[in-house]
mmCIF file of C-alpha atoms in Angstrom:
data_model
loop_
_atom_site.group_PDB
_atom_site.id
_atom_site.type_symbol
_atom_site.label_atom_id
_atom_site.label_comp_id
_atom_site.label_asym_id
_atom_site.label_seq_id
_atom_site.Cartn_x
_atom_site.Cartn_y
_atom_site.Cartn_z
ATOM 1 C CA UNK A 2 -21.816 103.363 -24.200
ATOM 2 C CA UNK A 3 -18.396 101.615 -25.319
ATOM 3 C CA UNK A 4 -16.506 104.964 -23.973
ATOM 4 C CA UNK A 5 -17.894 104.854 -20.622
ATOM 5 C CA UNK A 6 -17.211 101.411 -20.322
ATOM 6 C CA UNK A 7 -14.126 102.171 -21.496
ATOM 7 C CA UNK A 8 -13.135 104.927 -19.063
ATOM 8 C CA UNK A 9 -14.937 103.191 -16.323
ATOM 9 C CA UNK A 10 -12.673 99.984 -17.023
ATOM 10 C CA UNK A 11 -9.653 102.334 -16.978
ATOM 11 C CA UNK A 12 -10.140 103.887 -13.691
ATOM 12 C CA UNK A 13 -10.898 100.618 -12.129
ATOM 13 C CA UNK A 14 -7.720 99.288 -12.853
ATOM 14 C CA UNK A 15 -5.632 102.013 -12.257
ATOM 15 C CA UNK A 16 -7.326 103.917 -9.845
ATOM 16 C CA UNK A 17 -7.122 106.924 -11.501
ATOM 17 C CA UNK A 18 -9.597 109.351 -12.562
ATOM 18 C CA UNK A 19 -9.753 112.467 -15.414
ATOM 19 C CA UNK A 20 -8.707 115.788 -14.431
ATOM 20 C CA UNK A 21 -6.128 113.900 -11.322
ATOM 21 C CA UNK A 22 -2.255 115.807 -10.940
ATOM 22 C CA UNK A 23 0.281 113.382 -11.397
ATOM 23 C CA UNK A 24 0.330 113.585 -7.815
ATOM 24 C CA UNK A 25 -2.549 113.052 -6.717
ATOM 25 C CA UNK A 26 -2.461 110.131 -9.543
ATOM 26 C CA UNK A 27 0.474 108.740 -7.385
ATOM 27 C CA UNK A 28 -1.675 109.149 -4.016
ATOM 28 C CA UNK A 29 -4.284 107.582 -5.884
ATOM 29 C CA UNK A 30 -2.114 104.448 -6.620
ATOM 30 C CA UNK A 31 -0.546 104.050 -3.014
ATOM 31 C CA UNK A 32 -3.648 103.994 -1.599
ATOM 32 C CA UNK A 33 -4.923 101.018 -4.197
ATOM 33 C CA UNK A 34 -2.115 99.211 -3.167
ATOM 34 C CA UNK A 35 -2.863 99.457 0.633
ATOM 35 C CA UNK A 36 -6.455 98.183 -0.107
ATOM 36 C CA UNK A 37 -5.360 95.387 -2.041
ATOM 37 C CA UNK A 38 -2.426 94.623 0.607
ATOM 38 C CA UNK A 39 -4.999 94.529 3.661
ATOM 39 C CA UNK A 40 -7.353 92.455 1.378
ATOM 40 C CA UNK A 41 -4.188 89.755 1.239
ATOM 41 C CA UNK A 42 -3.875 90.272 -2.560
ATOM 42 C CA UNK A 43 0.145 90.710 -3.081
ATOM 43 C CA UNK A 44 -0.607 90.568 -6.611
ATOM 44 C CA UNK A 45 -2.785 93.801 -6.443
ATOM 45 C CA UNK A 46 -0.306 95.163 -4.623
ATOM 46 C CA UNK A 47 2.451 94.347 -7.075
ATOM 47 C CA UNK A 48 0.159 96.200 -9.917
ATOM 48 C CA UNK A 49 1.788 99.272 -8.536
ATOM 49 C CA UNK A 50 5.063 98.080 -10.056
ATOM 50 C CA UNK A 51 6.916 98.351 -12.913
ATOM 51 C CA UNK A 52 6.590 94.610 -14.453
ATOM 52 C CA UNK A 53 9.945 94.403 -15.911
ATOM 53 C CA UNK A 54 13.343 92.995 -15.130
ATOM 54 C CA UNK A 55 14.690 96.551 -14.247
ATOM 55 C CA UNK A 56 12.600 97.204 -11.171
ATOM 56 C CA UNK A 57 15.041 97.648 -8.622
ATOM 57 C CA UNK A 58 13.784 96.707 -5.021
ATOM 58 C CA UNK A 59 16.186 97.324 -1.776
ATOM 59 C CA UNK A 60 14.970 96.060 1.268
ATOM 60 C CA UNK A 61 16.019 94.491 4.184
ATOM 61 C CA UNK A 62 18.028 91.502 2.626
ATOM 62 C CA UNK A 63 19.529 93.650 -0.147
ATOM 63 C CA UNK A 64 19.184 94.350 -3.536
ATOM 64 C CA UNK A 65 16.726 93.058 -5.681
ATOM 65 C CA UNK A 66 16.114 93.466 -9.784
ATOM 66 C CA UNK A 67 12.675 91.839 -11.569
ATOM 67 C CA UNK A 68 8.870 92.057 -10.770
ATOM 68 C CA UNK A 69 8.827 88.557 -10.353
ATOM 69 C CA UNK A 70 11.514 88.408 -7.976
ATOM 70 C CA UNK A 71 10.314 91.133 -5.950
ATOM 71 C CA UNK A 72 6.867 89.510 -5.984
ATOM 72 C CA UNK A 73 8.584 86.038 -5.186
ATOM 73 C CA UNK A 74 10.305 87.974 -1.780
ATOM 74 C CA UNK A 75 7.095 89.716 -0.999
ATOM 75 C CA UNK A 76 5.055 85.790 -0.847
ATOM 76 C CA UNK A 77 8.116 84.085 0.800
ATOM 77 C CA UNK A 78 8.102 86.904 3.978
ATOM 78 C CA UNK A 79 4.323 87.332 4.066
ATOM 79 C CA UNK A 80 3.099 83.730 3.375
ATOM 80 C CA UNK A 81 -0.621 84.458 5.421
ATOM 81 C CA UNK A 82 -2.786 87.704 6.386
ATOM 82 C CA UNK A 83 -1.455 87.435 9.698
ATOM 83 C CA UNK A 84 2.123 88.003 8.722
ATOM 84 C CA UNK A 85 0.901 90.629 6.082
ATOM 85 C CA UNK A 86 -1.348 92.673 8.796
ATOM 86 C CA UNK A 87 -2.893 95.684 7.885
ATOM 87 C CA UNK A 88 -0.924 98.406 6.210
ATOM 88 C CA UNK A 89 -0.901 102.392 6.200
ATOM 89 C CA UNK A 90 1.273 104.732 4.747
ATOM 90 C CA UNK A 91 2.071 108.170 6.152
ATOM 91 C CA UNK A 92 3.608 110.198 2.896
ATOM 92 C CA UNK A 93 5.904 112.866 3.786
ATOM 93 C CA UNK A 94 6.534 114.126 0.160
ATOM 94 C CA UNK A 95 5.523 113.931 -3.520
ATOM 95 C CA UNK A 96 7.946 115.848 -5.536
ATOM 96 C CA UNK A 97 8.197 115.791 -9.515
ATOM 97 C CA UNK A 98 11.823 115.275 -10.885
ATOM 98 C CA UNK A 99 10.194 115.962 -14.347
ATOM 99 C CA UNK A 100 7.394 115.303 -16.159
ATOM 100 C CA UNK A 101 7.410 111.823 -16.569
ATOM 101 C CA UNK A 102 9.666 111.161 -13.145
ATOM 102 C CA UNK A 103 8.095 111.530 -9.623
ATOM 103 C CA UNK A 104 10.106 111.111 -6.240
ATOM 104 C CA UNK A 105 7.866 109.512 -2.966
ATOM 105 C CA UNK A 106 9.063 109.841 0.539
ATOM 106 C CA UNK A 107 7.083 107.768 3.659
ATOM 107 C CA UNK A 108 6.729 105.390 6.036
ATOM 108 C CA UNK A 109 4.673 102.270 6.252
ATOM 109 C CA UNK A 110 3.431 100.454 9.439
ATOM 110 C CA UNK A 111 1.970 97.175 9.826
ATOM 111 C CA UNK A 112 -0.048 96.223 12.284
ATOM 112 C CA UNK A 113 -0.184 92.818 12.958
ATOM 113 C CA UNK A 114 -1.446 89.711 15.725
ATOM 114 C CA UNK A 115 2.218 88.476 15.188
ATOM 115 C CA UNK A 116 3.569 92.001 16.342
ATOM 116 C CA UNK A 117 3.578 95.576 14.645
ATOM 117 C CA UNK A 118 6.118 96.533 12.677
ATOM 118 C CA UNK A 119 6.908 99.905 10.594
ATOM 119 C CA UNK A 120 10.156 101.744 8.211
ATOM 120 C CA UNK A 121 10.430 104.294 5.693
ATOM 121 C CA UNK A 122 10.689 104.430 2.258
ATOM 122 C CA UNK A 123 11.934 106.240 -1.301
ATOM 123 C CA UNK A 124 10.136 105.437 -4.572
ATOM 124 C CA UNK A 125 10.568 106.485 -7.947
ATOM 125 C CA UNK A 126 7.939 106.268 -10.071
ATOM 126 C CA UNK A 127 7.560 106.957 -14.076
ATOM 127 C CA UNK A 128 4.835 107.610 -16.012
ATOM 128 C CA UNK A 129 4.368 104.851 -18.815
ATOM 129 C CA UNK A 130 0.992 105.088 -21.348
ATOM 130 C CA UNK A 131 -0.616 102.425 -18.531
ATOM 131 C CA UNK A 132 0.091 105.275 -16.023
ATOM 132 C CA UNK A 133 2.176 105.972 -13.321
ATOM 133 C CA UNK A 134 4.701 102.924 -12.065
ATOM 134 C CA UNK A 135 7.103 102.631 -9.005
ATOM 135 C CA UNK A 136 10.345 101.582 -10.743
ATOM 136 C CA UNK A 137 12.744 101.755 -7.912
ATOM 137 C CA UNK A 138 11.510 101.222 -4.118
ATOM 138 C CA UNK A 139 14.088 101.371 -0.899
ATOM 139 C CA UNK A 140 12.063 100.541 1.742
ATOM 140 C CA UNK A 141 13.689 99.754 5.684
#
């Protein structure tokens, strides 16, 4: 009973099931991170990330390095659910640069009350023993 707890426990926090491609792993994340956007839950969101000082983050007002800082940014331009909207991404391509390195090509719209808005983006994600991380995100 412990190990199905266990496992149970595991795939509710990272989404991710037995028997998943790193891939579909990564799909698997993204879209755990859309659900916990449209819920309003940037913290859910930010769950996807690397927590370390080395996540690198360019956006619209530059270059940023830290979880924290990133998650900082991410409160300070989307302070309520209206500014936040609802989110989808489209992804163009999933492409392994090795076995523990994965490469993520997209777009991302919001629709909001406030006005729809949408970009594209490049992630890099690596696999740590917690599972698979975005470590570096460009998103415009």
């Amino acid at each position: 009973m412990k190990a199905l707890f266990t496992f149970l426990f595991c795939v509710a926090v990272t989404g991710v099931a037995l028997g998943q491609s790193p891939g579909q792993q990564i799909r698997t994340m993204l879209t755990n991170q859309t659900a916990s956007w449209n819920r309003g839950d940037i913290p859910g969101f930010m769950s996807g990330y690397w927590q370390n000082d080395s996540l690198l983050f360019v956006g619209q007002s530059g270059i940023t390095y830290g979880w924290q800082k990133t998650l900082e940014n991410y409160r300070k331009h989307y302070p309520d659910a209206a500014t936040m909207g609802q989110l989808t991404f489209d992804i163009v391509q999933v492409k392994s640069l090795s076995s523990h390195y994965y490469f993520v090509l997209g777009k991302w719209f919001l629709k909001r009350t406030a006005g729809d808005v949408n970009g594209q983006f490049t992630l890099v994600f690596r696999k740590f023993k917690n599972g698979w991380k975005i470590v570096s995100d460009h998103s415009s």
